[in-house]
Short mmCIF file of C-alpha atoms in Angstrom, two decimals:
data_model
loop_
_atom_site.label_atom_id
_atom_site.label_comp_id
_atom_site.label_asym_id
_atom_site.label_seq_id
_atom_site.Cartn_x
_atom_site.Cartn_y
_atom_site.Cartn_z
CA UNK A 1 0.00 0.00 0.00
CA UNK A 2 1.92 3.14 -1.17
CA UNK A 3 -0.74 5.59 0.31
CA UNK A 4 -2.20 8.59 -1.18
CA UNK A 5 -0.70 9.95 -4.07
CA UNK A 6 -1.29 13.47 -5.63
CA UNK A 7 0.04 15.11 -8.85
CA UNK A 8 1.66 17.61 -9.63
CA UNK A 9 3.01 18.91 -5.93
CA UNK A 10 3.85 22.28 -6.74
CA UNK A 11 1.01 24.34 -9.80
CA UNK A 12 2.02 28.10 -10.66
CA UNK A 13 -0.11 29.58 -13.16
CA UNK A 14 -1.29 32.59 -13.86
CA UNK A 15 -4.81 34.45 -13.09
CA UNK A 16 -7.25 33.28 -15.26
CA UNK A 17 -6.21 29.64 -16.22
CA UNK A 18 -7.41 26.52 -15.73
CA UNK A 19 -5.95 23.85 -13.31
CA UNK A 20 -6.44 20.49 -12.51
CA UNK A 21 -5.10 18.27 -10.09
CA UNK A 22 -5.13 14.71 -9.44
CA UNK A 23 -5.24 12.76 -6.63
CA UNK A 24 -5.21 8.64 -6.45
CA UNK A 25 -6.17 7.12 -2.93
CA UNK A 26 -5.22 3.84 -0.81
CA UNK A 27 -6.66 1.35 -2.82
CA UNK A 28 -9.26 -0.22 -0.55
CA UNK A 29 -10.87 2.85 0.37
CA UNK A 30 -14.05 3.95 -0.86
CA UNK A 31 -14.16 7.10 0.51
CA UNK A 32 -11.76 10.64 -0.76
CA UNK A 33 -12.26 13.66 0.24
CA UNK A 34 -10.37 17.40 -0.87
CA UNK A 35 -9.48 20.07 1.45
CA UNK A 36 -8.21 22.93 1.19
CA UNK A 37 -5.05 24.72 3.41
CA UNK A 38 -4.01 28.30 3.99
CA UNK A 39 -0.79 29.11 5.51
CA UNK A 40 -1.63 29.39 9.27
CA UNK A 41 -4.66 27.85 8.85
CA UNK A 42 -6.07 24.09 9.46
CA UNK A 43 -6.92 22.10 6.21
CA UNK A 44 -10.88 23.32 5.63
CA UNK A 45 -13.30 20.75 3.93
CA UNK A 46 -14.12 21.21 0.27
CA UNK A 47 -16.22 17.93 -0.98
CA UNK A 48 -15.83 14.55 -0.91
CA UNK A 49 -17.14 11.42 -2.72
CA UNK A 50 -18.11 7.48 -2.01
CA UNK A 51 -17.01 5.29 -4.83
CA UNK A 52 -18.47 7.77 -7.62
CA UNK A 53 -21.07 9.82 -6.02
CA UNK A 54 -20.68 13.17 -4.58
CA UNK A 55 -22.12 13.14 -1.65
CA UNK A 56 -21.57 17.03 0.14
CA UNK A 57 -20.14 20.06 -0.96
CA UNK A 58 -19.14 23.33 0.97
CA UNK A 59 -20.56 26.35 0.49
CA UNK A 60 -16.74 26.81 0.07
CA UNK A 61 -16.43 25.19 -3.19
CA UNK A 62 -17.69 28.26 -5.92
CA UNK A 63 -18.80 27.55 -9.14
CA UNK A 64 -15.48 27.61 -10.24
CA UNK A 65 -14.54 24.16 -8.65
CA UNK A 66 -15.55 21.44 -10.03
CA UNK A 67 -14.88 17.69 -8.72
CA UNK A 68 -15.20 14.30 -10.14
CA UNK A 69 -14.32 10.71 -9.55
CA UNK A 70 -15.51 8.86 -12.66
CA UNK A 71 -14.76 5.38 -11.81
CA UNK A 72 -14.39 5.21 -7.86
CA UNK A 73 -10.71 5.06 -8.12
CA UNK A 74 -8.72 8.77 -8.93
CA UNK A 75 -10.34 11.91 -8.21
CA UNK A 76 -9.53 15.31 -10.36
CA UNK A 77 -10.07 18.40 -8.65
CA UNK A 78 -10.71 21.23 -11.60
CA UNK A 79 -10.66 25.11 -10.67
CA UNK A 80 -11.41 27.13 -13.57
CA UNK A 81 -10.22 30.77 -13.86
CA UNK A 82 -8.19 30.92 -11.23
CA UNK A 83 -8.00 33.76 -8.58
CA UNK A 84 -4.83 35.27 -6.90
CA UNK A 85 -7.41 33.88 -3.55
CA UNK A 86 -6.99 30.39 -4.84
CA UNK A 87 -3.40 29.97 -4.12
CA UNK A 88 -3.08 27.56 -1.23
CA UNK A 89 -2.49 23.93 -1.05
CA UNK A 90 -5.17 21.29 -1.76
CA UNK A 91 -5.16 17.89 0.12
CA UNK A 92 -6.41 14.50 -0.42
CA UNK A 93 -7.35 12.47 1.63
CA UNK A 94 -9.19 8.81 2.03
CA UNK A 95 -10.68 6.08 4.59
CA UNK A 96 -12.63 3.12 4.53
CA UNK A 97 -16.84 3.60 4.69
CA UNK A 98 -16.81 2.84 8.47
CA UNK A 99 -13.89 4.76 8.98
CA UNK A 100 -14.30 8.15 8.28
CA UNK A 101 -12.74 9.68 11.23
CA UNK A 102 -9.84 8.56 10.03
CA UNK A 103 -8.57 10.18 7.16
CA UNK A 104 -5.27 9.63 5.59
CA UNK A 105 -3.89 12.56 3.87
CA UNK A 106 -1.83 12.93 0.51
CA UNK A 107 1.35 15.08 -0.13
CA UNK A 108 -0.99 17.83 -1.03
CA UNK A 109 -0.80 19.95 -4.06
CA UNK A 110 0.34 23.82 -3.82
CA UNK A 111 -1.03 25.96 -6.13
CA UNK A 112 0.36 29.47 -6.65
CA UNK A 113 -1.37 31.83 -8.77
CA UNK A 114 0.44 34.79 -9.90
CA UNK B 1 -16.66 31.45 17.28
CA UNK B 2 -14.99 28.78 15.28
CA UNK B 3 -16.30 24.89 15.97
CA UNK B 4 -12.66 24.10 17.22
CA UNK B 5 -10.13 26.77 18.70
CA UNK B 6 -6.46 26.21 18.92
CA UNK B 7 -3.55 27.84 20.02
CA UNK B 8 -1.49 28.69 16.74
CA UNK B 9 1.99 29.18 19.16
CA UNK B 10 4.56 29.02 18.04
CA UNK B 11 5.79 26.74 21.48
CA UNK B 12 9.59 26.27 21.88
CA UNK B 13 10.76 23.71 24.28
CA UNK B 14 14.21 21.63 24.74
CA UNK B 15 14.52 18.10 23.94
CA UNK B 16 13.45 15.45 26.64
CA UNK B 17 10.68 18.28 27.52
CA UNK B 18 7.16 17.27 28.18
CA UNK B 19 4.76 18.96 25.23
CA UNK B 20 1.30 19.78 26.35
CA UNK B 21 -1.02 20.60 23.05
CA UNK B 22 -4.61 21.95 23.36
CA UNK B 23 -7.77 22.51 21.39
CA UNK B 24 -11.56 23.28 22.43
CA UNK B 25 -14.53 22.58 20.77
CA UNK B 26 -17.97 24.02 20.50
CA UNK B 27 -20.44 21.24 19.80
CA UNK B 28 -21.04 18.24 22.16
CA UNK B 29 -22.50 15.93 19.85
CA UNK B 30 -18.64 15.69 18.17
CA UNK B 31 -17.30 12.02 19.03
CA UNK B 32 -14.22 11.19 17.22
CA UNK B 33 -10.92 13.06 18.10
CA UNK B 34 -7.75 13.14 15.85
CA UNK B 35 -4.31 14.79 16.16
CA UNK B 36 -2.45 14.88 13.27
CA UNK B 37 1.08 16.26 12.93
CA UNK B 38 2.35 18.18 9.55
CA UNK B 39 5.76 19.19 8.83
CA UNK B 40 6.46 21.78 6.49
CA UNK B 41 5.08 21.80 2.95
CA UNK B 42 4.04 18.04 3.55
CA UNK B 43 0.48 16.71 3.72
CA UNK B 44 -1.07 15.54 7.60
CA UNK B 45 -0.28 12.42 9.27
CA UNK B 46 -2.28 10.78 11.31
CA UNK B 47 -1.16 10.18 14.75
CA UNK B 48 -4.01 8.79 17.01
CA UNK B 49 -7.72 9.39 17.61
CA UNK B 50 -9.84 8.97 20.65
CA UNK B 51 -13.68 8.14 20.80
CA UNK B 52 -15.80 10.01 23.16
CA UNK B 53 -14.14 10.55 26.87
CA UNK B 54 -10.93 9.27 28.35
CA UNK B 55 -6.79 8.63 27.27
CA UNK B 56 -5.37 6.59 24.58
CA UNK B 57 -1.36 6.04 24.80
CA UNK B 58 0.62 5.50 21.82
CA UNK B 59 4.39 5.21 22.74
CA UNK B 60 5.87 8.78 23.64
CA UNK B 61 1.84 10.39 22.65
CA UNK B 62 -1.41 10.44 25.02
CA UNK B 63 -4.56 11.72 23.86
CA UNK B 64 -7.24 12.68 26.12
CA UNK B 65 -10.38 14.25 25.58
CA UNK B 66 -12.62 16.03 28.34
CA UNK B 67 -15.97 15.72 26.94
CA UNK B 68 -17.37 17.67 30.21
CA UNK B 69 -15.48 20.70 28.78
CA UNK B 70 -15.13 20.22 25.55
CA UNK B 71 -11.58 20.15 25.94
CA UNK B 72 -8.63 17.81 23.81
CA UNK B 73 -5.17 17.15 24.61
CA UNK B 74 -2.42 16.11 23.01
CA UNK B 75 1.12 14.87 25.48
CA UNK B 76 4.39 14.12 23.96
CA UNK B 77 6.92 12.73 26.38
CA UNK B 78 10.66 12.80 26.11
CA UNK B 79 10.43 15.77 23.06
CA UNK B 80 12.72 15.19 20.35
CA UNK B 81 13.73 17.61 17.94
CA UNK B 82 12.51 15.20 15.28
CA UNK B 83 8.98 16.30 16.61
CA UNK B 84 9.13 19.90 15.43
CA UNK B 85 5.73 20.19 13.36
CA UNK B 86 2.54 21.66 13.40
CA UNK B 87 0.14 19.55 15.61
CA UNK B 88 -3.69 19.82 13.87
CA UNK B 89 -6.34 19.14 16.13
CA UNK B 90 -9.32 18.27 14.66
CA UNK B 91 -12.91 16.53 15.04
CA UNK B 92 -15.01 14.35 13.07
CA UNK B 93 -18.18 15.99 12.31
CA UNK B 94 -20.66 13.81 9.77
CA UNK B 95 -18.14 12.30 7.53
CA UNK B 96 -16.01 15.17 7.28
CA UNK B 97 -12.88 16.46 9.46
CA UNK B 98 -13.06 20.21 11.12
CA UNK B 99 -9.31 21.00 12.04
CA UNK B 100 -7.94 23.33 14.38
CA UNK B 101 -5.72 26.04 13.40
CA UNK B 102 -2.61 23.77 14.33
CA UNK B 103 0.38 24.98 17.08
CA UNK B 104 3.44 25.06 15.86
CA UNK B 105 6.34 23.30 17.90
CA UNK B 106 10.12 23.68 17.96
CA UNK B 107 12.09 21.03 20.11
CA UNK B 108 15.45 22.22 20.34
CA UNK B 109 18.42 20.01 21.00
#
């Protein structure tokens, strides 16, 4: 079991653009979920999925984000013309159906936008 | 107010130091507990939870959560400088994780 994987670590791009980021969890898990970390903050909750569905969104998640997991396995987290107020890095993480307290967390992607 | 509060720090001690780490919470129906550590630029790990009331000791790390106040804490014995992070409190809340703001710690040698 490798753990959760995301890709690319480190996103610049510049204001307007479109980015999208991928994450791949532990294998066995049907649950992954995205957050979403400041610096000096704690990691706030953006959506998360079981097997395919979406099952919540927050009200922090604008129009501009979009999430999918197609096929239960990878997720892709899409933000579509980015903001300078998007930069910030975007975790991953997954757990089993009965264990949703306990969340394993990817590397985390770090998007700058410029 | 926030659902869970934490001490940002930063909190400089000396190695072999005992760490006491601290978060409250708002809501009483929370159950699960988690402390997760995060060094720089890396994603959070998960170090132990606790369900409802009472310790849980894992090696140099107790957890213990005062339901009565609404109260969590996190112990590291024996502080090495390996431990310098940020410490994330956090709670489970319906299938989702509410963190604190994390306190950063320095363990010097």
């Amino acid at each position: 079991d490798t753990g959760v994987s995301q890709d690319p670590r480190h996103k610049i791009t510049k204001r307007g653009q479109n980015v999208t980021f991928r994450c791949d969890p532990i294998s066995e898990h049907n649950r992954l979920y995205w957050y979403r970390q400041t610096l000096g903050q704690g990691p706030e909750f953006l959506t998360y999925f079981q097997n395919e569905a979406q099952l919540e969104k927050s009200r922090l998640l604008s129009d501009r984000f979009s999430a999918e997991r197609p096929k239960g396995s990878f997720s892709t987290l899409e933000i579509q013309r980015t903001e300078q107020g998007d930069s910030a890095m975007y975790l991953c993480a997954s757990s089993s159906l009965q264990g949703s307290h306990t969340q394993y967390f990817g590397p985390g992607t770090r998007l700058t936008v410029l | 107010q926030k659902e869970v509060e934490q001490d940002p720090g930063p909190l400089s001690v000396p190695e072999g130091a005992i760490v006491s780490l601290n978060c409250t919470y708002s809501n009483s129906a929370f159950q699960y507990f988690m402390w997760y550590r995060q060094y720089s630029r890396k994603g959070p790990e998960l170090l132990m939870y606790t369900y409802s009331s009472g310790n849980k000791e894992d090696g140099r790390f107790t957890a213990q959560v005062d339901k009565s106040s609404k109260y969590i804490s996190l112990f590291i014995r024996d502080s090495q400088p390996s431990d310098s992070a940020t410490y994330l409190c956090a709670v489970h809340n319906t299938d989702k994780l509410i963190f604190g703001t994390g306190t950063r710690l320095q363990v010097f040698p």
